[in-house]
XYZ file of C-alpha atoms in Angstrom:
619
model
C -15.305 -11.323 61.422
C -11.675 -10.808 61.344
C -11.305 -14.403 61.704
C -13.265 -14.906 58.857
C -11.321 -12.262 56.697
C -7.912 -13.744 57.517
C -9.034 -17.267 56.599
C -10.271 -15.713 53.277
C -6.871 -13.902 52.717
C -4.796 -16.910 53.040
C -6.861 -19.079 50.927
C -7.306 -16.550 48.660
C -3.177 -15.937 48.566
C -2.594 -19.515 48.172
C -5.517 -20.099 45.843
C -4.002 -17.349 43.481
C -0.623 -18.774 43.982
C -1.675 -22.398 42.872
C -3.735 -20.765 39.995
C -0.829 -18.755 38.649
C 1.672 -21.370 39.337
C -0.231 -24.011 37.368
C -1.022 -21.472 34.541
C 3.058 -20.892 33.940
C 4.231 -24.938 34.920
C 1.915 -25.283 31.850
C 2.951 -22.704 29.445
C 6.885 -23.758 30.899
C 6.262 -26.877 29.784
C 5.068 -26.805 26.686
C 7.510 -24.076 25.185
C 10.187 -26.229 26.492
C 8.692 -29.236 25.013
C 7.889 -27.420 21.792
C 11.593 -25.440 22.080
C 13.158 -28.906 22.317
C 11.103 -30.249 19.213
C 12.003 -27.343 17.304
C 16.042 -27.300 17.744
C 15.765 -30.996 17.279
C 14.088 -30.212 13.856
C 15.772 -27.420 13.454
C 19.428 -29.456 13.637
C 18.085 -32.159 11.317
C 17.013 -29.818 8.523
C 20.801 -27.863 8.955
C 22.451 -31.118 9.100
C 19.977 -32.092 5.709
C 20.682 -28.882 3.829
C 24.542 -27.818 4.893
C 25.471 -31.743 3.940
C 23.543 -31.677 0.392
C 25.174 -28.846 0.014
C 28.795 -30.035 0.569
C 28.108 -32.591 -1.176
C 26.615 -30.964 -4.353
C 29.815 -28.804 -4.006
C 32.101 -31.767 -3.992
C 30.689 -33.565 -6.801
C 30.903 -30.651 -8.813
C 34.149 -30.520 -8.270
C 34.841 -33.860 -8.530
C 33.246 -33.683 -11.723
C 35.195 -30.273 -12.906
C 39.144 -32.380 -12.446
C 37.650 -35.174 -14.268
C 36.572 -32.056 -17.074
C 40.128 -30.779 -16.855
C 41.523 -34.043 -18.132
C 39.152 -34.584 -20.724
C 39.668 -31.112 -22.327
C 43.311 -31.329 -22.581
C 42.523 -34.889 -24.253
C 39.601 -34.173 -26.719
C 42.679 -30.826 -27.450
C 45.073 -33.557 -28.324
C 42.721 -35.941 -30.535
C 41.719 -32.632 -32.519
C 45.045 -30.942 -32.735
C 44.643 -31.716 -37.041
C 48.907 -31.387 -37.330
C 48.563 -34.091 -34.545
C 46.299 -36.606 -36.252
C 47.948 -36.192 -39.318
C 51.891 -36.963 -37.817
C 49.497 -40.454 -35.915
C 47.849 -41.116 -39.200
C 51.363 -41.280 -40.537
C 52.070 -43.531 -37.622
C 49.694 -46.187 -38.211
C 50.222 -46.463 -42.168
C 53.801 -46.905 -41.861
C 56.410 -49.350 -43.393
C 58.365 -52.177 -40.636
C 61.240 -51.269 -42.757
C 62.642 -47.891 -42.410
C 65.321 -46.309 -44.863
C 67.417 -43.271 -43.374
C 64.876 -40.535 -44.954
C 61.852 -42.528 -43.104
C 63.888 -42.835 -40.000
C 64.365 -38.513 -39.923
C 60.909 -38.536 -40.647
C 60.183 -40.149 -37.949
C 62.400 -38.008 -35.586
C 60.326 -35.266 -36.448
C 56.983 -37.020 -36.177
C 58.110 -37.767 -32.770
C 59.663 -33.863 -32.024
C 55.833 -32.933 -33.294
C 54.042 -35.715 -31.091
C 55.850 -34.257 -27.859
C 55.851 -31.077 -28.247
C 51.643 -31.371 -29.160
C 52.067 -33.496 -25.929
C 53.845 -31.049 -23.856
C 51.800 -28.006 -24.523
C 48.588 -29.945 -23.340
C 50.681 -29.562 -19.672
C 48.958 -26.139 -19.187
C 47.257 -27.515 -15.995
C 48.937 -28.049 -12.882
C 46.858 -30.647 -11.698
C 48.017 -33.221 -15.088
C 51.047 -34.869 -14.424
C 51.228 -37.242 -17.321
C 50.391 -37.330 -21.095
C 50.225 -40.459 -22.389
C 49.737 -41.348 -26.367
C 49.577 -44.813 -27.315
C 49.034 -47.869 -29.470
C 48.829 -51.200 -28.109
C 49.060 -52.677 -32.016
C 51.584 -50.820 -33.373
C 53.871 -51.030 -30.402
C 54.428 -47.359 -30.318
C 54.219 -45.195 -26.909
C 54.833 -41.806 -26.023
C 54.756 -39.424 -22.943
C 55.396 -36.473 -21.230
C 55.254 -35.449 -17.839
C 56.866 -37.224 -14.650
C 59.496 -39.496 -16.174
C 58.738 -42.738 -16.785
C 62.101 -45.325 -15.618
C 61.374 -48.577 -16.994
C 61.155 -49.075 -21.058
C 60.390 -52.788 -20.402
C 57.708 -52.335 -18.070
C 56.353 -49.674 -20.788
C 56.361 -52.878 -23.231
C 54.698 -55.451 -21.352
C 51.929 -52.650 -19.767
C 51.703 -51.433 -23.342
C 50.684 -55.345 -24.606
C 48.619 -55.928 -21.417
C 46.462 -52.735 -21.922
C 42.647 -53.026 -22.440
C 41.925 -49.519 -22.354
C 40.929 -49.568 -26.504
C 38.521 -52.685 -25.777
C 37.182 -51.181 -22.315
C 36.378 -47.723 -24.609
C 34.187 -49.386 -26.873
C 32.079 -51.393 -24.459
C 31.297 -48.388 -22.875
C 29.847 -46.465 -26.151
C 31.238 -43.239 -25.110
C 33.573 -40.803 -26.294
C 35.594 -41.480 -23.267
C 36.998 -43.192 -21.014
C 36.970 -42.569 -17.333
C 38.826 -44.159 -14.840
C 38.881 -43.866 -10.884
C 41.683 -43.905 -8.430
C 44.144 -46.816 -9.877
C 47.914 -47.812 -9.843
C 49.176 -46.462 -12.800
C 50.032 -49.392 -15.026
C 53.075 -47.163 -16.750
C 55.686 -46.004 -13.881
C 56.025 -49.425 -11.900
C 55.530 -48.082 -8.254
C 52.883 -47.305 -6.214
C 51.552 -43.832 -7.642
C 48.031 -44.448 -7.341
C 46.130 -41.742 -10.593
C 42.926 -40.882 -12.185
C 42.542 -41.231 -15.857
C 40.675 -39.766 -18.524
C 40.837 -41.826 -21.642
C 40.487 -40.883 -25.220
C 41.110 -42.108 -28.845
C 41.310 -40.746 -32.464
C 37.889 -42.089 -33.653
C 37.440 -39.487 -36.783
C 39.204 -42.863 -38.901
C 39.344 -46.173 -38.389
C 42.674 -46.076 -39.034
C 43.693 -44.463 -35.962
C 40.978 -45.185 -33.710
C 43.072 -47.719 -31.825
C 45.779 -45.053 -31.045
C 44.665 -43.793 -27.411
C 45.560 -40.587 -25.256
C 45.865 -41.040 -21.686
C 45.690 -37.682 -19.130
C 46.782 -38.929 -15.613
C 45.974 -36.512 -12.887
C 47.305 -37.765 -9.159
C 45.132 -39.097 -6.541
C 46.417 -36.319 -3.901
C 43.963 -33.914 -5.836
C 40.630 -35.696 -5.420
C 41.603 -36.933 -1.860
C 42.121 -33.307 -0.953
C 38.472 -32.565 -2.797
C 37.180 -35.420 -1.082
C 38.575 -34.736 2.891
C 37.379 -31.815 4.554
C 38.202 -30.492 7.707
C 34.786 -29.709 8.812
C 33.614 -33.388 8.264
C 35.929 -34.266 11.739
C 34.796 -37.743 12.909
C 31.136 -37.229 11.490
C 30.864 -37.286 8.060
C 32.852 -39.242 5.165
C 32.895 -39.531 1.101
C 32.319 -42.334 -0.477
C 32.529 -42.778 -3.999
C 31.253 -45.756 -6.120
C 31.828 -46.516 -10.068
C 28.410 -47.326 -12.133
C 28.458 -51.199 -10.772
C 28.535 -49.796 -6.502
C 32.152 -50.820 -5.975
C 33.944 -48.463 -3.969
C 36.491 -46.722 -5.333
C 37.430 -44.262 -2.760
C 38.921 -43.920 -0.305
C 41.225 -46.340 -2.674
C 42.210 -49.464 -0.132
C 41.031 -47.410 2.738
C 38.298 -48.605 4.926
C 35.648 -45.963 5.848
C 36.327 -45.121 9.223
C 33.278 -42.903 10.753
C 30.903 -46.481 10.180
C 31.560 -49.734 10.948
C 32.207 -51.856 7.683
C 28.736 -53.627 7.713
C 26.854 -50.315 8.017
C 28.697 -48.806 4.697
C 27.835 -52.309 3.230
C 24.292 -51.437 3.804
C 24.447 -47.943 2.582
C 26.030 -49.326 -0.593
C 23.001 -51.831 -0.649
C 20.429 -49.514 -0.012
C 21.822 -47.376 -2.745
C 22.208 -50.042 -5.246
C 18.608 -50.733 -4.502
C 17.136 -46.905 -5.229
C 16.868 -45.325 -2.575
C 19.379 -42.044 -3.108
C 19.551 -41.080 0.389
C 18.654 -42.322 3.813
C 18.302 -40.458 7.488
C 18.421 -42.407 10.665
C 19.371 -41.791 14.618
C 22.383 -44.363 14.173
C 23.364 -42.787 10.327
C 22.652 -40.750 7.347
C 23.692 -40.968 3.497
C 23.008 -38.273 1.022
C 23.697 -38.947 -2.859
C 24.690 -37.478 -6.118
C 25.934 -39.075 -9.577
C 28.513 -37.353 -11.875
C 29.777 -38.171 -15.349
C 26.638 -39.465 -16.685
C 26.201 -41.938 -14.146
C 29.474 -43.528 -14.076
C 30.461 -42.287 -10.497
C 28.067 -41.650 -7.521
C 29.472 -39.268 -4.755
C 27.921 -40.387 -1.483
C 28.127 -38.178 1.866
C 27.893 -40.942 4.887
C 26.704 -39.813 8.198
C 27.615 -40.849 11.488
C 24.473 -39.518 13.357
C 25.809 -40.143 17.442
C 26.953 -36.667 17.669
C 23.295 -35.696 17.149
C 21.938 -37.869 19.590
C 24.220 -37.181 22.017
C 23.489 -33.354 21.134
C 19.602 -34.533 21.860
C 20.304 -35.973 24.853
C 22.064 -33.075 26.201
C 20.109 -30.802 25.245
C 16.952 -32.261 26.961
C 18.939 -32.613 29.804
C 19.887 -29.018 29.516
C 16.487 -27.951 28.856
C 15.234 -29.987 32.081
C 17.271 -28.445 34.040
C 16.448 -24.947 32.545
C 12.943 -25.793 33.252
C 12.741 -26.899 36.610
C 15.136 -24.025 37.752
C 12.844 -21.179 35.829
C 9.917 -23.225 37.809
C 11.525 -22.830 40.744
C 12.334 -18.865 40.744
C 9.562 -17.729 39.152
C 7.201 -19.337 41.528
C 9.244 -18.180 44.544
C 8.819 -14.464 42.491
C 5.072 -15.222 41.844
C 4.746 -15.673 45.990
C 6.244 -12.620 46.859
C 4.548 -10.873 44.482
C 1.148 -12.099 45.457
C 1.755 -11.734 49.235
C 2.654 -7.969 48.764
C -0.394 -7.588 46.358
C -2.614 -9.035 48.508
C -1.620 -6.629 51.791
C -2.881 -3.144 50.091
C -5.739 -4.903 48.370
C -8.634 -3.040 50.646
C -6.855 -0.053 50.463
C -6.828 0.179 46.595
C -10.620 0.045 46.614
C -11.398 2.263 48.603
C -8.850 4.557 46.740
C -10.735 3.707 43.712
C -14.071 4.128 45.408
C -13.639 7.221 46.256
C -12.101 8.114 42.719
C -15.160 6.640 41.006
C -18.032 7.569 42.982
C -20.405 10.132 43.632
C -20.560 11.986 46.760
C -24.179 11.788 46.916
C -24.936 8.584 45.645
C -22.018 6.218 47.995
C -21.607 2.448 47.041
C -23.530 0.660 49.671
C -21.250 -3.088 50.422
C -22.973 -5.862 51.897
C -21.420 -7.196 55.088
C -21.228 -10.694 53.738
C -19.429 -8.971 50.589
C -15.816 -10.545 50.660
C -14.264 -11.049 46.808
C -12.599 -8.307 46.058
C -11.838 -8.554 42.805
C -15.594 -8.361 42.212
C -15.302 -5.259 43.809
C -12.456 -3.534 42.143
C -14.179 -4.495 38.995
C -16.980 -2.312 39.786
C -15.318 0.366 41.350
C -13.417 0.066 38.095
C -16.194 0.273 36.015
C -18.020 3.173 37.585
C -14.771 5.133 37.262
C -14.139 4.149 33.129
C -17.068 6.207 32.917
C -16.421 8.914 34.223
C -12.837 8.895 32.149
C -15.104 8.083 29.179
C -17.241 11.359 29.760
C -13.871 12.918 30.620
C -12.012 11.798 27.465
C -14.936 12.788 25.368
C -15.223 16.528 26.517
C -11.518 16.718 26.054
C -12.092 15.262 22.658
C -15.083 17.761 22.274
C -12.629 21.012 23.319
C -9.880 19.909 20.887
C -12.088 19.671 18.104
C -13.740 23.033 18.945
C -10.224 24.415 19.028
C -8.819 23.027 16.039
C -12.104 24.833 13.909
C -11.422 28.115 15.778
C -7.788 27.818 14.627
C -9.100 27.211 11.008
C -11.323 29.708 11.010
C -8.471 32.014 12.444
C -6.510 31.580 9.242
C -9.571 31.742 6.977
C -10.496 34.732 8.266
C -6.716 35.985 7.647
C -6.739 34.767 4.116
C -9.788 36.711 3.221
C -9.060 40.248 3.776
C -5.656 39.841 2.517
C -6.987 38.649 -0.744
C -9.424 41.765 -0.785
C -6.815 44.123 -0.282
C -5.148 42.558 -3.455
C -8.074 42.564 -5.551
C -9.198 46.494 -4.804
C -5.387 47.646 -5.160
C -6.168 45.740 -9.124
C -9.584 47.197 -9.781
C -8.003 50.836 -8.914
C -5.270 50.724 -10.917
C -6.920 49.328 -13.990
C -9.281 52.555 -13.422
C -6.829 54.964 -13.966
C -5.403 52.919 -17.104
C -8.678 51.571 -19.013
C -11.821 53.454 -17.703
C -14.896 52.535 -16.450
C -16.070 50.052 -18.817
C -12.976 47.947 -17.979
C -13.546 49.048 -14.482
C -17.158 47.854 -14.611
C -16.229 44.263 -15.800
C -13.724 43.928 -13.214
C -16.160 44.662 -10.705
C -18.585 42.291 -11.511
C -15.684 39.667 -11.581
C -15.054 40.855 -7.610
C -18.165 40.508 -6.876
C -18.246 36.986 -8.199
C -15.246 36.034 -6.359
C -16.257 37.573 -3.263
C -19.489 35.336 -3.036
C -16.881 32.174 -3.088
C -14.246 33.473 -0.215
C -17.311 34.893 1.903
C -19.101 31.311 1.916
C -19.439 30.093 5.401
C -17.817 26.755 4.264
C -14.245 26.150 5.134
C -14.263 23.889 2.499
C -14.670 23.743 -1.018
C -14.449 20.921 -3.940
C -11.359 21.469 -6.039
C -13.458 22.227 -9.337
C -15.215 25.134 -7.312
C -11.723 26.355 -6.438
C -9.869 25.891 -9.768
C -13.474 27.779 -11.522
C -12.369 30.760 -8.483
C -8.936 30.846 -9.731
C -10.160 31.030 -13.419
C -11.908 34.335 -12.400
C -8.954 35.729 -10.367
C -6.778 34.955 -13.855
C -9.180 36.625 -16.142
C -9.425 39.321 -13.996
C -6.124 39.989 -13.746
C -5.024 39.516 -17.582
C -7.563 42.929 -17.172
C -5.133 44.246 -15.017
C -1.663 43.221 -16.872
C -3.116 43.497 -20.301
C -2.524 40.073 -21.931
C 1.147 40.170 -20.144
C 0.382 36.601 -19.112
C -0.965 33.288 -20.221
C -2.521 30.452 -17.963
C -3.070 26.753 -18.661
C -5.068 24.287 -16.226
C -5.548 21.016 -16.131
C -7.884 19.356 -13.871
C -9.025 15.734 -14.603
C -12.476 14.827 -14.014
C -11.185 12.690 -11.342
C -9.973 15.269 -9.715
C -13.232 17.012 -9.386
C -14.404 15.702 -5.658
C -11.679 16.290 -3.938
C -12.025 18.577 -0.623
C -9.418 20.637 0.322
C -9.281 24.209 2.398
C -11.494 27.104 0.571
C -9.076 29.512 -0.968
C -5.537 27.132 -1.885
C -4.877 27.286 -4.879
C -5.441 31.123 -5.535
C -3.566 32.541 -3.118
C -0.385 30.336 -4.428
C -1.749 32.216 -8.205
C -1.932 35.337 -6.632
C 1.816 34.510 -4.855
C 3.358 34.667 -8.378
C 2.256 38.284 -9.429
C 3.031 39.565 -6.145
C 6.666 37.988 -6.180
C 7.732 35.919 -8.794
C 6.844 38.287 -12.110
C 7.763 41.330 -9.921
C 11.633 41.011 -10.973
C 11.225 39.882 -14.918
C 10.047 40.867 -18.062
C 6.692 39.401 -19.673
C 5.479 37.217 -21.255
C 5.114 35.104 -18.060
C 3.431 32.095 -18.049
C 1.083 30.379 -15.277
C 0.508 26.420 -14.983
C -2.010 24.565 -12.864
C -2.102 20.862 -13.077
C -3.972 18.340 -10.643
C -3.454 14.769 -11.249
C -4.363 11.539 -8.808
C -1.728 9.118 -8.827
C -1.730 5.988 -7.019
C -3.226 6.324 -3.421
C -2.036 9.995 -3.428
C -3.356 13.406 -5.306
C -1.444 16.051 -6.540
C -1.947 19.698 -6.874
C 1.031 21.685 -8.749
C 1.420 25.383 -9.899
C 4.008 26.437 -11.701
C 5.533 29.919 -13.066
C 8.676 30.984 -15.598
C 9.484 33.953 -12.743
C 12.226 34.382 -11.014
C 11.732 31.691 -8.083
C 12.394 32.019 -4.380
C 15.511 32.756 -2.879
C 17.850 30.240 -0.791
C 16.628 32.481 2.213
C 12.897 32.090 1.957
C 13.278 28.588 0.956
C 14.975 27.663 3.831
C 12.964 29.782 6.013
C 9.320 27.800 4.431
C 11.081 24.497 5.094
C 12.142 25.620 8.978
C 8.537 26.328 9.763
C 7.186 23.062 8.209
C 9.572 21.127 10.431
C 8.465 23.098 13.724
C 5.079 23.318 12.746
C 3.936 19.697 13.425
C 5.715 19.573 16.447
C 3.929 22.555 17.983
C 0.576 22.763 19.656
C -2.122 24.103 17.223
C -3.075 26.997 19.435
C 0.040 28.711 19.219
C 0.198 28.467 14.974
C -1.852 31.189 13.935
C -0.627 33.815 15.543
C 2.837 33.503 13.897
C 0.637 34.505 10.657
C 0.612 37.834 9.791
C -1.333 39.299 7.035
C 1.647 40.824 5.748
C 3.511 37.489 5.602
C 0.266 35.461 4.560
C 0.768 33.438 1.764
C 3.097 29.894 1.364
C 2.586 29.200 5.545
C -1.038 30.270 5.832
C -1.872 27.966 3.068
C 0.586 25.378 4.625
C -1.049 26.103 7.902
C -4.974 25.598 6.699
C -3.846 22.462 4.881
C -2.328 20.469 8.074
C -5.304 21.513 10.049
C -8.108 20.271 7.662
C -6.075 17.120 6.676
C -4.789 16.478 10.246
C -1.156 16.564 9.424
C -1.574 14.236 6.312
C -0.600 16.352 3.606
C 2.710 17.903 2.772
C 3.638 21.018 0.323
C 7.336 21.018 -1.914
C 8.741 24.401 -3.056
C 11.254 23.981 -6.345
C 13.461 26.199 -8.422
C 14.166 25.455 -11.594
C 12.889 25.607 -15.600
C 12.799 28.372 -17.578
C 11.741 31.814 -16.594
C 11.582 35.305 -17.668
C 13.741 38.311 -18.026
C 15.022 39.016 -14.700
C 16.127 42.905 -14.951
C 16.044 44.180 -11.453
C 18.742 41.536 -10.019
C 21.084 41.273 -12.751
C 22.910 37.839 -10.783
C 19.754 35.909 -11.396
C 20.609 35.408 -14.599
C 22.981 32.460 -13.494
C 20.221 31.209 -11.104
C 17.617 28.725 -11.852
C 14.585 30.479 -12.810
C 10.826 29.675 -12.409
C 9.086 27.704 -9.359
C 6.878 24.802 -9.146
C 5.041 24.328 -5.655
C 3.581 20.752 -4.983
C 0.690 19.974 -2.613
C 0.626 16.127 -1.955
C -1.836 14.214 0.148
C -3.782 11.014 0.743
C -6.617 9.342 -0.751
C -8.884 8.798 2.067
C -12.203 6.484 1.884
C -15.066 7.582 4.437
């Protein structure tokens, strides 16, 4: 037999082992599978998104220089003292007398200083105004050496017949050798004319803004050895880099790109490379991002390696854990079942075993079983005694609630005998007695029209009392109506304000009771215009709320005195019926009466409103 046992141990060990083992290899394997799908996804979509995003960013400000220049040159071609002084210019006589030839010292004075003042940006570095016919050319901006190169550029220029083919406004021109200064200053133009007449419609202004500034758009330091701009005019020719080769593709790969984008297809993603473009300008330039994607497969290929490696060495340690584990379990195995055998079952009814009985799992599960029972039984006469408890506590504080509100109600009734007689006396009585039948119901409960119809009575009996030194106004939607809340709430909060708050100030004094349901929470809110609560008791209500849900139940009640009923008695009953899921506010504030006993109320805030909130619950 102990053969036998051993044998089972070990293959039970190793069969446990294997099973566990196998379970986790699996789940290893496919989180690392799916963890290596995901990055790889993961760094596809960044690289996707963070390089449509440069290159949005780019073009736009690609886009913005080439704005820049064409402001300052649709500023020149409407500057009206401008067009008049070129107007002048083209309608001119060949021969000049000494008057004309002034004239046209000023015209020129006017021309650059028109000229000069469209230098406001820092990126321009030439103004150019022009006309190839009448051989007239002027400038401002870097100095221009040669005045014979100016002539034969000046007869050479197409700009004028270049404008009109392209039927627009302007002109736009990509990174070029400036035709004007003779060296190598390689410039972006934006080209316009004055087309308002036909007479001047051939005289052209030129805004020259250096190649430095769109290379420095264009090169980022983040792109390293990755990532490149290309851009392209509306025919695909590459324009920049100008005379530069692309150097993060081979020359036949960004000969494809440019074919595959000349063909449609506005962007392109591949394991060798990537494109992503954008036109600007109304099509006239197209601002592509190229790609070289080898840094992402070599990031692939590392990081499957990585997560290999990762893999096999979790494997290895966690089934080296699972081992130990297991062989430890297995050692006290009988010994927790008889532990739980003798925790679960009854003295005189033993569990009988079979001798041929040897899985013992099978048998903790039903030594486990018999014992959830008995914790179920357990639990529930636990459960049983805290409920039992919790009603004796709320019965406690009904039963505190009750006389307190008799002693009130007699002091009333004997006073108003003394004043009014025994008819008044009579009427009051009968009023008692109807109020009496609602606090001495054997219900802890009550629906809230049942209470407000109580608090009606205690009112009217008390306007006996005080003579019509009071009003009262309620308001109690229909909605309202079925709500459940602790027998004796609301009056004892009525009852608060004649006892405290009109005890200090001079009538009138004015009582409000509104309920209202709002969203998935009701309200309950009476208000006075007495003299409110002081700092001290307010402070003292809000200390007990906060200890009072974080004490046991038991001990609550018997912090309740009669004498000191009121605010945490009510309080008290409420977080008891509703199981903690209600909550009462006490504010100062509004108007209030004549306070004439404590004169330094009178720069207080007068009047209090106290606020019972809770939740709509569905049974």
């Amino acid at each position: 037999m102990d053969l036998k046992k051993r044998h089972f141990k070990l293959k039970f060990k190793f069969r446990l082992f294997l099973s566990v083992a196998g379970i986790f290899l699996f789940i290893a394997l496919f989180v690392s599978l799916l963890f290596s799908m995901t990055s790889l996804k993961n760094a596809k979509d960044n690289d996707y998104r963070g390089s449509v995003m440069v290159l949005e960013r780019i073009s736009s400000q690609i886009a913005s220089l080439y704005e820049q220049m064409d402001v300052a040159a649709t500023s020149i071609t409407k500057n009206s003292t401008l067009r008049g002084t070129v107007l002048n210019l083209n309608i001119r006589d060949s021969q000049l007398t000494q008057q004309q030839m002034m004239e046209e010292l000023e015209k020129t004075r006017t021309i650059q200083k028109t000229l000069i003042n469209m230098m406001f940006s820092p990126i321009i570095s030439n103004v150019l105004l022009y006309n190839r016919n009448l051989d007239y050319f002027y400038y401002t901006g870097l100095y221009l050496h040669d005045e014979g190169l100016l002539k034969r550029a000046l007869s050479s220029d197409r700009s004028f017949e270049k404008l009109m083919e392209a039927r627009y406004d302007q002109l736009y021109l990509g990174p070029h050798l400036s035709p004007w200064s003779g060296d190598d200053k390689v410039v972006l133009s934006a080209i316009r004319n004055f087309s308002d007449i036909t007479t001047t419609q051939d005289t052209l202004v030129e805004i020259q803004v250096p190649y430095a500034h769109l290379d420095s758009i264009c090169r980022q330091e983040s792109f390293g050895d990755e990532k490149e701009i290309v851009i392209l005019d509306s025919g695909c020719r590459q324009i920049y880099p100008y005379e530069e080769t692309v150097t993060v593709l081979p020359p036949e790969t960004i000969d494809h790109i440019v074919a595959q984008f000349r063909d449609g297809v506005p962007d392109f993603y591949s394991d060798e490379y990537a494109y992503y473009g954008s036109s600007i300008l109304n099509n006239r330039f197209h601002v592509l991002l190229v790609s070289n994607q080898s840094t992402l497969a070599q990031y692939r290929k590392q990081n499957a390696t990585n997560t290999l490696l990762a893999v096999i060495l979790i494997l290895t340690t966690t089934c080296a854990i699972i081992f130990v584990i297991i062989s430890i379990v297995s050692k006290p195995l009988n010994q927790m079942i008889r532990y739980i055998n003798a925790l679960s079952l009854d003295q005189d009814a033993p569990l009988n075993l079979s001798s041929d009985f040897l899985d013992e799992f099978e048998l903790i599960n039903s030594s486990f079983n018999q014992m959830l029972v008995k914790l179920k039984d357990s639990i529930k006469e636990v459960y049983e005694a805290q409920i039992r408890e919790s009603n004796a506590n709320l019965a406690a504080l009904q039963a505190q609630i009750n006389p307190h509100f008799l002693y009130n109600a007699l002091n009333s009734i004997s006073a108003a005998s003394e004043i009014y007689g025994s008819e008044v006396t009579s009427r009051m009585c009968q009023q008692f007695s109807s109020m009496m039948r609602y606090i001495t119901s054997s219900s802890p409960e009550a629906k809230l029209t049942e209470e407000i119809r109580h608090t009606r009575n205690y009112l009217d009996f008390m306007k006996i009392s005080y003579d019509g030194s009071f009003d009262y106004t309620v308001d109690a939607p229909l909605e309202t109506a079925n709500l459940f809340l602790p027998r004796l709430t609301i009056e004892p909060l009525v009852e608060n304000c004649f006892k405290h708050g009109f005890r200090e100030c001079l009538p009138p004094w004015h009582i409000t009771i509104s309920c209202a349901i709002e969203g998935a929470s009701w309200f309950i809110r009476i208000a006075d215009n007495g003299s409110g609560f002081s700092p001290e008791a307010l402070s003292d209500f809000q200390e007990f709320k906060d200890a009072y849900g974080s004490r046991k139940t038991a001990d609550l009640y018997r912090d309740l005195e009669i004498d000191g009923l009121g605010l945490k008695n009510i309080y008290g009953r409420l977080f008891l019926y509703f199981n903690g899921n209600v909550d009462m506010y006490i504010e100062n504030g509004g108007s209030r009466a004549l306070c004439v006993s404590r004169p330094d109320n009178q720069n207080s805030p007068g009047g209090c409103l106290i606020t019972i909130r809770g939740e709509i619950t569905h049974d």
